[in-house]
Amino acid sequence: MIEESSRFEPFQDEPLRVTSDEGAWIASFDLDLDEAELQTLYRELKRARKLDERLGVLQRSGKSSFVAPSSGHEGIQVAIAKSVQAGRDWLFPYYRDYGVVSALGVPLEEIIGQMTGTLADPAGARQMPSHPSSGPLNVFTALSPIASHVPPAAGSGLAQKLAGKGDVTICSFGDGATSEGDWHAAMNFAGVQGAPVVFVCENNRYAISVGLEKQSGSATIAEKARAYGMPGYQVDGMDVLASLYLLRELVERARAGFGPALVDASVYRYGPHSSADDDSIYRPAEEVAAWRARDPLPRYRRFLEQRGSWSDAQEAALDAAIEEELDVAVRRAEAAGVPELGAMFEDVYERVPWHLEEQREEMER
Ligand SMILES: Cc1ncc(C[n+]2csc(CCOP(=O)(O)OP(=O)(O)O)c2C)c(N)n1
């Protein structure tokens, strides 16, 4: 058992950061990741960004009906994936989390198959786009009704506690989710049960056009944790290292039996809420530009460059490799073909119930 002690104090006024906007190491403790691990983080940030850009192109060219852009969220998303043991722990992401599933190891062709409705999606293209999942990697499917995946995450945590194997659950959502009843019920349940769940709010300050000040009466999302008997932390979610250090600590804390925690990760979404939104109506361009200046990718690249751990040649090689990987994934996703129309009635119930049978007959007619 680890001691219930942390180098990160909960309920601080300022979000935790370990690198400055310029990419300088500013923490009071030493970095304990080697160069290969540090470079892997950059590769995953870049992969997540390029995947998001490609998904935008697939939507604009009519191959996908919907996309919820993730650029700006990569720091916390890559950290979520890298804080757990893939295939052992359970993830309950939300619809904006492409960076989580890609960094966890869900194949790009599966993600793109899910987005474009082809049979490369192991779930058979039954969900709307932006709802990834993975059986082998324990990724529960993203759900459309906001916060409705948070109670199942709390339940997953209780199941893990009862099984006693030390597995944990990590669940992410937006700031808007925290004003849903489901969210509060889940937080209460996890707190009472001491369930090993790390709850992560990707706080981009907007729920479509509704700003955070209309969403929450408390000064921070983190302090809501107090009411549920768990520690709450603020972190700069655009600082991938700060996010990773904090989440690793909280995942290990949960694994050791000290129960749930809440993380309020400050991020910004650079794109619109979704492909069906025009954010210029409710966000001033200057605000977007100010957050662009804090982009988690160039910031982390500067960090690597200052250590002599990254070069222009490595950048060019990485860009080319990811573009190639995406090209291959798109081709494979397309080649998988689309499901038969009738497949929507299968694999949901063991025996198709009468009302769905009627609908199937109607469809065939
Ligand atoms: C229960 C429910 N109400 C409303 C919606 C419509 N809706 C879809 S996304 C969204 C905004 C959610 O914002 P947030 O949780 O902050 O996440 P973000 O999209 O900003 O990442 C809303 C209101 C919904 N899907 N479900």
Short mmCIF file of C-alpha atoms and ligand atoms in Angstrom, two decimals:
data_model
loop_
_atom_site.label_atom_id
_atom_site.label_comp_id
_atom_site.label_asym_id
_atom_site.label_seq_id
_atom_site.Cartn_x
_atom_site.Cartn_y
_atom_site.Cartn_z
CA MET A 1 0.00 0.00 0.00
CA ILE A 2 1.21 3.50 -0.74
CA GLU A 3 0.90 6.16 1.93
CA GLU A 4 -1.98 8.60 1.48
CA SER A 5 0.39 11.47 0.73
CA SER A 6 0.84 13.44 -2.44
CA ARG A 7 3.30 15.90 -3.86
CA PHE A 8 0.22 17.65 -5.24
CA GLU A 9 -1.98 19.40 -2.71
CA PRO A 10 -5.71 19.38 -3.56
CA PHE A 11 -7.90 22.49 -3.58
CA GLN A 12 -5.14 24.93 -4.54
CA ASP A 13 -6.14 28.27 -6.03
CA GLU A 14 -3.83 27.95 -9.04
CA PRO A 15 -3.85 25.12 -11.60
CA LEU A 16 -0.83 22.82 -11.37
CA ARG A 17 1.81 23.47 -14.06
CA VAL A 18 5.25 21.91 -14.43
CA THR A 19 6.26 23.77 -17.60
CA SER A 20 5.87 27.46 -18.46
CA ASP A 21 4.13 28.69 -21.64
CA GLU A 22 7.64 28.91 -23.13
CA GLY A 23 8.25 25.23 -22.34
CA ALA A 24 10.70 25.68 -19.43
CA TRP A 25 10.62 23.16 -16.55
CA ILE A 26 9.30 25.12 -13.52
CA ALA A 27 8.38 22.36 -11.03
CA SER A 28 10.05 22.06 -7.63
CA PHE A 29 10.66 18.31 -8.16
CA ASP A 30 12.80 16.51 -10.75
CA LEU A 31 11.57 15.20 -14.07
CA ASP A 32 11.51 11.39 -13.89
CA LEU A 33 10.71 10.45 -17.50
CA ASP A 34 13.43 9.37 -19.93
CA GLU A 35 13.95 10.89 -23.39
CA ALA A 36 12.09 8.08 -25.17
CA GLU A 37 9.01 8.57 -22.96
CA LEU A 38 9.20 12.33 -23.44
CA GLN A 39 9.35 11.95 -27.22
CA THR A 40 6.47 9.46 -27.20
CA LEU A 41 4.29 12.09 -25.56
CA TYR A 42 5.07 14.53 -28.37
CA ARG A 43 4.32 11.91 -31.02
CA GLU A 44 0.93 11.25 -29.41
CA LEU A 45 0.11 14.97 -29.17
CA LYS A 46 0.94 15.34 -32.85
CA ARG A 47 -1.01 12.23 -33.83
CA ALA A 48 -4.07 13.48 -31.96
CA ARG A 49 -3.86 16.91 -33.64
CA LYS A 50 -3.44 15.46 -37.12
CA LEU A 51 -6.20 12.94 -36.54
CA ASP A 52 -8.55 15.77 -35.56
CA GLU A 53 -7.57 17.73 -38.68
CA ARG A 54 -8.15 14.68 -40.88
CA LEU A 55 -11.54 13.99 -39.30
CA GLY A 56 -12.49 17.59 -40.15
CA VAL A 57 -11.54 16.97 -43.79
CA LEU A 58 -13.54 13.71 -43.87
CA GLN A 59 -16.56 15.55 -42.52
CA ARG A 60 -16.22 18.46 -44.98
CA SER A 61 -15.88 16.04 -47.89
CA GLY A 62 -19.11 14.25 -46.94
CA LYS A 63 -17.54 11.02 -45.67
CA SER A 64 -18.60 11.63 -42.09
CA SER A 65 -21.81 13.31 -40.97
CA PHE A 66 -20.52 14.86 -37.77
CA VAL A 67 -17.34 15.69 -35.87
CA ALA A 68 -16.65 17.30 -32.47
CA PRO A 69 -13.17 18.85 -32.82
CA SER A 70 -10.57 18.06 -30.16
CA SER A 71 -7.67 20.41 -31.02
CA GLY A 72 -6.56 22.25 -27.87
CA HIS A 73 -7.52 19.30 -25.60
CA GLU A 74 -4.53 17.10 -26.54
CA GLY A 75 -2.45 17.69 -23.40
CA ILE A 76 -4.96 16.26 -20.96
CA GLN A 77 -6.21 13.65 -23.45
CA VAL A 78 -2.77 12.11 -24.06
CA ALA A 79 -2.13 12.25 -20.30
CA ILE A 80 -5.37 10.33 -19.59
CA ALA A 81 -4.29 7.54 -21.97
CA LYS A 82 -0.75 7.40 -20.58
CA SER A 83 -1.80 7.38 -16.92
CA VAL A 84 -3.55 3.99 -17.08
CA GLN A 85 -2.53 0.44 -17.98
CA ALA A 86 -4.02 -0.17 -21.42
CA GLY A 87 -6.20 -3.30 -21.51
CA ARG A 88 -6.31 -3.56 -17.70
CA ASP A 89 -7.95 -0.36 -16.49
CA TRP A 90 -11.29 0.94 -17.79
CA LEU A 91 -11.90 4.17 -19.68
CA PHE A 92 -15.17 6.08 -19.99
CA PRO A 93 -14.36 8.88 -22.45
CA TYR A 94 -16.71 11.41 -24.01
CA TYR A 95 -17.33 12.35 -27.65
CA ARG A 96 -14.38 14.79 -27.96
CA ASP A 97 -11.78 12.26 -26.79
CA TYR A 98 -10.07 11.12 -30.04
CA GLY A 99 -6.75 12.00 -28.40
CA VAL A 100 -7.51 9.61 -25.53
CA VAL A 101 -8.37 6.63 -27.73
CA SER A 102 -5.59 7.20 -30.26
CA ALA A 103 -2.91 7.55 -27.55
CA LEU A 104 -4.31 4.50 -25.73
CA GLY A 105 -3.70 2.39 -28.83
CA VAL A 106 -7.11 2.09 -30.51
CA PRO A 107 -6.11 1.61 -34.19
CA LEU A 108 -6.65 4.70 -36.35
CA GLU A 109 -8.61 2.70 -38.92
CA GLU A 110 -11.11 1.73 -36.19
CA ILE A 111 -11.48 5.35 -35.10
CA ILE A 112 -11.89 6.50 -38.71
CA GLY A 113 -14.25 3.58 -39.44
CA GLN A 114 -16.37 4.70 -36.48
CA MET A 115 -16.37 8.28 -37.80
CA THR A 116 -17.28 7.31 -41.34
CA GLY A 117 -19.71 4.47 -40.54
CA THR A 118 -17.82 1.52 -42.02
CA LEU A 119 -17.23 -2.04 -40.85
CA ALA A 120 -13.71 -1.07 -39.73
CA ASP A 121 -15.58 0.04 -36.60
CA PRO A 122 -15.70 -3.03 -34.31
CA ALA A 123 -19.07 -1.78 -33.02
CA GLY A 124 -20.45 -2.20 -36.55
CA ALA A 125 -21.08 1.51 -37.22
CA ARG A 126 -24.14 1.55 -34.93
CA GLN A 127 -23.20 4.71 -33.06
CA MET A 128 -23.24 8.26 -34.38
CA PRO A 129 -19.77 9.58 -35.31
CA SER A 130 -17.53 10.79 -32.45
CA HIS A 131 -18.53 7.86 -30.23
CA PRO A 132 -15.49 5.56 -30.17
CA SER A 133 -15.13 2.40 -28.10
CA SER A 134 -12.83 -0.62 -27.82
CA GLY A 135 -13.47 -4.10 -26.43
CA PRO A 136 -9.83 -5.21 -26.05
CA LEU A 137 -8.76 -1.87 -24.54
CA ASN A 138 -11.72 -1.59 -22.13
CA VAL A 139 -13.07 1.63 -23.63
CA PHE A 140 -16.77 2.02 -22.83
CA THR A 141 -18.58 3.66 -25.74
CA ALA A 142 -19.03 7.43 -25.56
CA LEU A 143 -22.69 8.35 -24.94
CA SER A 144 -24.65 11.22 -26.49
CA PRO A 145 -26.80 12.36 -23.52
CA ILE A 146 -24.37 14.56 -21.60
CA ALA A 147 -22.92 12.95 -18.42
CA SER A 148 -24.88 9.70 -18.86
CA HIS A 149 -21.58 7.76 -19.01
CA VAL A 150 -20.50 9.04 -15.57
CA PRO A 151 -22.82 6.82 -13.43
CA PRO A 152 -21.67 3.67 -15.32
CA ALA A 153 -18.06 4.78 -14.67
CA ALA A 154 -18.79 5.00 -10.94
CA GLY A 155 -20.37 1.54 -11.15
CA SER A 156 -17.32 0.22 -12.99
CA GLY A 157 -15.17 1.54 -10.16
CA LEU A 158 -17.28 -0.21 -7.52
CA ALA A 159 -17.08 -3.47 -9.52
CA GLN A 160 -13.28 -3.11 -9.59
CA LYS A 161 -13.18 -2.46 -5.86
CA LEU A 162 -15.27 -5.58 -5.18
CA ALA A 163 -13.10 -7.67 -7.53
CA GLY A 164 -10.07 -6.56 -5.47
CA LYS A 165 -7.54 -6.77 -8.29
CA GLY A 166 -6.45 -3.12 -8.08
CA ASP A 167 -7.87 -2.09 -11.47
CA VAL A 168 -9.13 1.48 -11.83
CA THR A 169 -11.52 3.52 -13.96
CA ILE A 170 -10.89 6.91 -15.50
CA CYS A 171 -13.81 8.97 -16.78
CA SER A 172 -13.67 12.23 -18.74
CA PHE A 173 -16.34 14.81 -19.60
CA GLY A 174 -16.75 18.51 -20.32
CA ASP A 175 -17.54 21.33 -17.91
CA GLY A 176 -21.18 21.31 -19.07
CA ALA A 177 -21.52 17.72 -17.81
CA THR A 178 -20.96 18.89 -14.24
CA SER A 179 -24.37 20.56 -14.10
CA GLU A 180 -26.24 17.38 -15.04
CA GLY A 181 -27.97 15.35 -12.32
CA ASP A 182 -26.23 12.19 -13.55
CA TRP A 183 -22.85 13.74 -12.78
CA HIS A 184 -23.74 14.57 -9.18
CA ALA A 185 -25.32 11.16 -8.57
CA ALA A 186 -22.17 9.49 -9.90
CA MET A 187 -19.81 11.63 -7.84
CA ASN A 188 -21.83 10.95 -4.71
CA PHE A 189 -21.95 7.22 -5.41
CA ALA A 190 -18.19 7.03 -6.02
CA GLY A 191 -17.46 9.07 -2.89
CA VAL A 192 -19.70 6.96 -0.64
CA GLN A 193 -18.39 3.68 -2.07
CA GLY A 194 -14.72 4.72 -2.19
CA ALA A 195 -14.73 3.57 -5.82
CA PRO A 196 -11.33 3.70 -7.59
CA VAL A 197 -12.35 6.25 -10.23
CA VAL A 198 -10.45 9.31 -11.45
CA PHE A 199 -12.93 11.83 -12.84
CA VAL A 200 -11.43 14.30 -15.32
CA CYS A 201 -13.21 17.45 -16.44
CA GLU A 202 -11.84 18.73 -19.76
CA ASN A 203 -12.84 22.25 -18.87
CA ASN A 204 -12.88 24.29 -22.09
CA ARG A 205 -15.20 26.89 -20.50
CA TYR A 206 -18.06 26.36 -22.94
CA ALA A 207 -20.97 23.96 -23.35
CA ILE A 208 -21.63 24.80 -27.00
CA SER A 209 -22.40 28.54 -26.61
CA VAL A 210 -23.05 28.50 -22.84
CA GLY A 211 -20.11 29.90 -20.90
CA LEU A 212 -18.83 28.39 -17.66
CA GLU A 213 -20.17 31.31 -15.59
CA LYS A 214 -23.72 30.28 -16.58
CA GLN A 215 -22.96 26.63 -15.89
CA SER A 216 -21.51 26.60 -12.38
CA GLY A 217 -22.04 28.70 -9.26
CA SER A 218 -18.77 27.58 -7.69
CA ALA A 219 -15.51 29.35 -8.49
CA THR A 220 -13.90 26.13 -9.78
CA ILE A 221 -15.04 22.67 -10.83
CA ALA A 222 -12.32 21.18 -8.58
CA GLU A 223 -13.89 22.42 -5.36
CA LYS A 224 -17.11 20.48 -6.02
CA ALA A 225 -15.09 17.38 -5.03
CA ARG A 226 -15.15 18.47 -1.39
CA ALA A 227 -18.90 17.86 -1.21
CA TYR A 228 -18.41 14.25 -2.31
CA GLY A 229 -15.57 13.44 0.07
CA MET A 230 -12.79 13.25 -2.47
CA PRO A 231 -9.80 15.48 -3.31
CA GLY A 232 -10.16 17.98 -6.15
CA TYR A 233 -7.29 19.32 -8.25
CA GLN A 234 -6.88 22.03 -10.85
CA VAL A 235 -4.33 21.38 -13.56
CA ASP A 236 -3.24 23.16 -16.71
CA GLY A 237 -4.61 20.64 -19.18
CA MET A 238 -2.50 22.18 -21.95
CA ASP A 239 0.62 21.16 -20.01
CA VAL A 240 0.88 17.48 -20.92
CA LEU A 241 3.54 16.79 -18.30
CA ALA A 242 1.61 18.41 -15.42
CA SER A 243 -1.49 16.49 -16.51
CA LEU A 244 0.42 13.21 -16.71
CA TYR A 245 2.16 13.58 -13.33
CA LEU A 246 -1.08 14.42 -11.58
CA LEU A 247 -3.15 11.68 -13.24
CA ARG A 248 -0.50 9.00 -12.67
CA GLU A 249 -0.47 9.87 -9.01
CA LEU A 250 -4.26 9.79 -8.74
CA VAL A 251 -4.56 6.52 -10.69
CA GLU A 252 -1.99 4.88 -8.38
CA ARG A 253 -3.75 6.38 -5.35
CA ALA A 254 -7.05 4.83 -6.51
CA ARG A 255 -5.28 1.53 -7.26
CA ALA A 256 -3.93 1.46 -3.70
CA GLY A 257 -7.43 1.77 -2.24
CA PHE A 258 -7.66 5.48 -1.44
CA GLY A 259 -10.75 6.02 -3.59
CA PRO A 260 -11.86 8.57 -6.18
CA ALA A 261 -10.54 12.01 -7.11
CA LEU A 262 -11.68 14.84 -9.37
CA VAL A 263 -9.43 16.75 -11.77
CA ASP A 264 -10.43 20.10 -13.28
CA ALA A 265 -8.20 20.41 -16.36
CA SER A 266 -8.10 23.83 -17.96
CA VAL A 267 -8.14 23.56 -21.79
CA TYR A 268 -9.59 25.37 -24.79
CA ARG A 269 -11.20 23.98 -27.93
CA TYR A 270 -9.80 25.73 -30.95
CA GLY A 271 -12.54 24.61 -33.31
CA PRO A 272 -16.31 25.01 -33.09
CA HIS A 273 -18.27 22.81 -30.67
CA SER A 274 -19.03 20.50 -33.59
CA SER A 275 -19.31 20.53 -37.37
CA ALA A 276 -22.87 21.86 -36.83
CA ASP A 277 -21.78 24.93 -34.84
CA ASP A 278 -20.56 28.46 -35.66
CA ASP A 279 -18.49 29.55 -32.66
CA SER A 280 -17.79 33.04 -34.08
CA ILE A 281 -21.30 33.99 -32.89
CA TYR A 282 -20.46 33.57 -29.20
CA ARG A 283 -16.63 33.70 -28.92
CA PRO A 284 -14.57 36.81 -29.70
CA ALA A 285 -11.71 36.11 -32.15
CA GLU A 286 -9.25 37.72 -29.70
CA GLU A 287 -10.15 35.15 -27.06
CA VAL A 288 -9.45 32.26 -29.44
CA ALA A 289 -6.15 33.91 -30.49
CA ALA A 290 -5.05 34.33 -26.86
CA TRP A 291 -5.57 30.61 -26.22
CA ARG A 292 -3.89 29.70 -29.53
CA ALA A 293 -0.75 31.35 -28.16
CA ARG A 294 -0.78 28.69 -25.40
CA ASP A 295 -1.15 25.75 -27.81
CA PRO A 296 0.00 22.57 -26.01
CA LEU A 297 1.95 21.29 -29.06
CA PRO A 298 4.44 24.11 -29.78
CA ARG A 299 4.80 24.57 -26.04
CA TYR A 300 5.83 20.95 -25.53
CA ARG A 301 8.02 21.00 -28.64
CA ARG A 302 9.92 23.98 -27.16
CA PHE A 303 10.37 21.94 -23.97
CA LEU A 304 11.96 19.07 -25.95
CA GLU A 305 14.09 21.43 -28.05
CA GLN A 306 15.46 23.13 -24.94
CA ARG A 307 16.62 19.70 -23.74
CA GLY A 308 18.25 18.98 -27.11
CA SER A 309 15.71 16.19 -27.53
CA TRP A 310 13.98 17.31 -30.73
CA SER A 311 15.05 18.70 -34.12
CA ASP A 312 13.49 20.08 -37.31
CA ALA A 313 14.44 16.84 -39.06
CA GLN A 314 12.59 14.76 -36.45
CA GLU A 315 9.58 17.06 -36.80
CA ALA A 316 9.51 16.63 -40.58
CA ALA A 317 9.89 12.85 -40.30
CA LEU A 318 7.10 12.66 -37.70
CA ASP A 319 4.72 14.78 -39.82
CA ALA A 320 5.31 12.55 -42.84
CA ALA A 321 4.93 9.33 -40.84
CA ILE A 322 1.62 10.40 -39.29
CA GLU A 323 0.19 11.59 -42.64
CA GLU A 324 1.11 8.22 -44.14
CA GLU A 325 -0.43 6.39 -41.18
CA LEU A 326 -3.64 8.40 -41.62
CA ASP A 327 -3.73 7.77 -45.39
CA VAL A 328 -3.45 4.03 -44.80
CA ALA A 329 -6.08 4.12 -42.04
CA VAL A 330 -8.55 6.01 -44.28
CA ARG A 331 -8.00 3.56 -47.14
CA ARG A 332 -8.50 0.54 -44.86
CA ALA A 333 -11.57 2.04 -43.21
CA GLU A 334 -13.12 2.66 -46.64
CA ALA A 335 -12.16 -0.79 -47.94
CA ALA A 336 -14.01 -2.43 -45.01
CA GLY A 337 -17.31 -1.43 -46.63
CA VAL A 338 -20.55 -0.33 -45.05
CA PRO A 339 -22.90 -2.57 -43.01
CA GLU A 340 -26.11 -4.08 -44.37
CA LEU A 341 -29.09 -1.93 -43.40
CA GLY A 342 -30.61 -4.80 -41.39
CA ALA A 343 -27.51 -5.02 -39.17
CA MET A 344 -28.89 -2.26 -37.00
CA PHE A 345 -31.33 -4.79 -35.51
CA GLU A 346 -28.66 -7.33 -34.62
CA ASP A 347 -26.31 -7.77 -31.67
CA VAL A 348 -28.42 -5.64 -29.35
CA TYR A 349 -30.80 -8.24 -27.91
CA GLU A 350 -30.18 -11.98 -27.80
CA ARG A 351 -33.59 -12.39 -29.46
CA VAL A 352 -34.93 -9.48 -31.51
CA PRO A 353 -38.06 -8.23 -29.64
CA TRP A 354 -41.43 -7.99 -31.43
CA HIS A 355 -41.43 -4.22 -31.86
CA LEU A 356 -38.00 -4.26 -33.52
CA GLU A 357 -39.07 -7.23 -35.63
CA GLU A 358 -42.02 -5.13 -36.84
CA GLN A 359 -39.67 -2.26 -37.65
CA ARG A 360 -37.34 -4.58 -39.55
CA GLU A 361 -40.28 -5.87 -41.63
CA GLU A 362 -41.41 -2.32 -42.29
CA MET A 363 -37.90 -1.37 -43.40
CA GLU A 364 -37.73 -4.37 -45.74
CA ARG A 365 -41.13 -3.48 -47.23
C1 LIG B 1 -28.68 15.69 -21.71
C2 LIG B 1 -28.23 16.47 -22.90
N1 LIG B 1 -28.55 17.76 -23.03
C3 LIG B 1 -28.12 18.48 -24.10
C4 LIG B 1 -27.38 17.88 -25.08
C5 LIG B 1 -26.88 18.69 -26.30
N2 LIG B 1 -25.43 18.90 -26.14
C6 LIG B 1 -24.54 18.15 -26.83
S1 LIG B 1 -22.97 18.56 -26.46
C7 LIG B 1 -23.46 19.76 -25.38
C8 LIG B 1 -22.44 20.60 -24.66
C9 LIG B 1 -21.69 19.87 -23.60
O1 LIG B 1 -20.65 20.68 -23.13
P1 LIG B 1 -19.49 20.15 -22.22
O2 LIG B 1 -19.99 19.08 -21.32
O3 LIG B 1 -18.86 21.33 -21.57
O4 LIG B 1 -18.46 19.47 -23.22
P2 LIG B 1 -17.75 20.11 -24.50
O5 LIG B 1 -18.64 19.77 -25.66
O6 LIG B 1 -17.61 21.58 -24.27
O7 LIG B 1 -16.42 19.46 -24.63
C10 LIG B 1 -24.85 19.84 -25.33
C11 LIG B 1 -25.58 20.81 -24.49
C12 LIG B 1 -27.08 16.51 -24.93
N3 LIG B 1 -26.34 15.84 -25.83
N4 LIG B 1 -27.50 15.84 -23.83
#
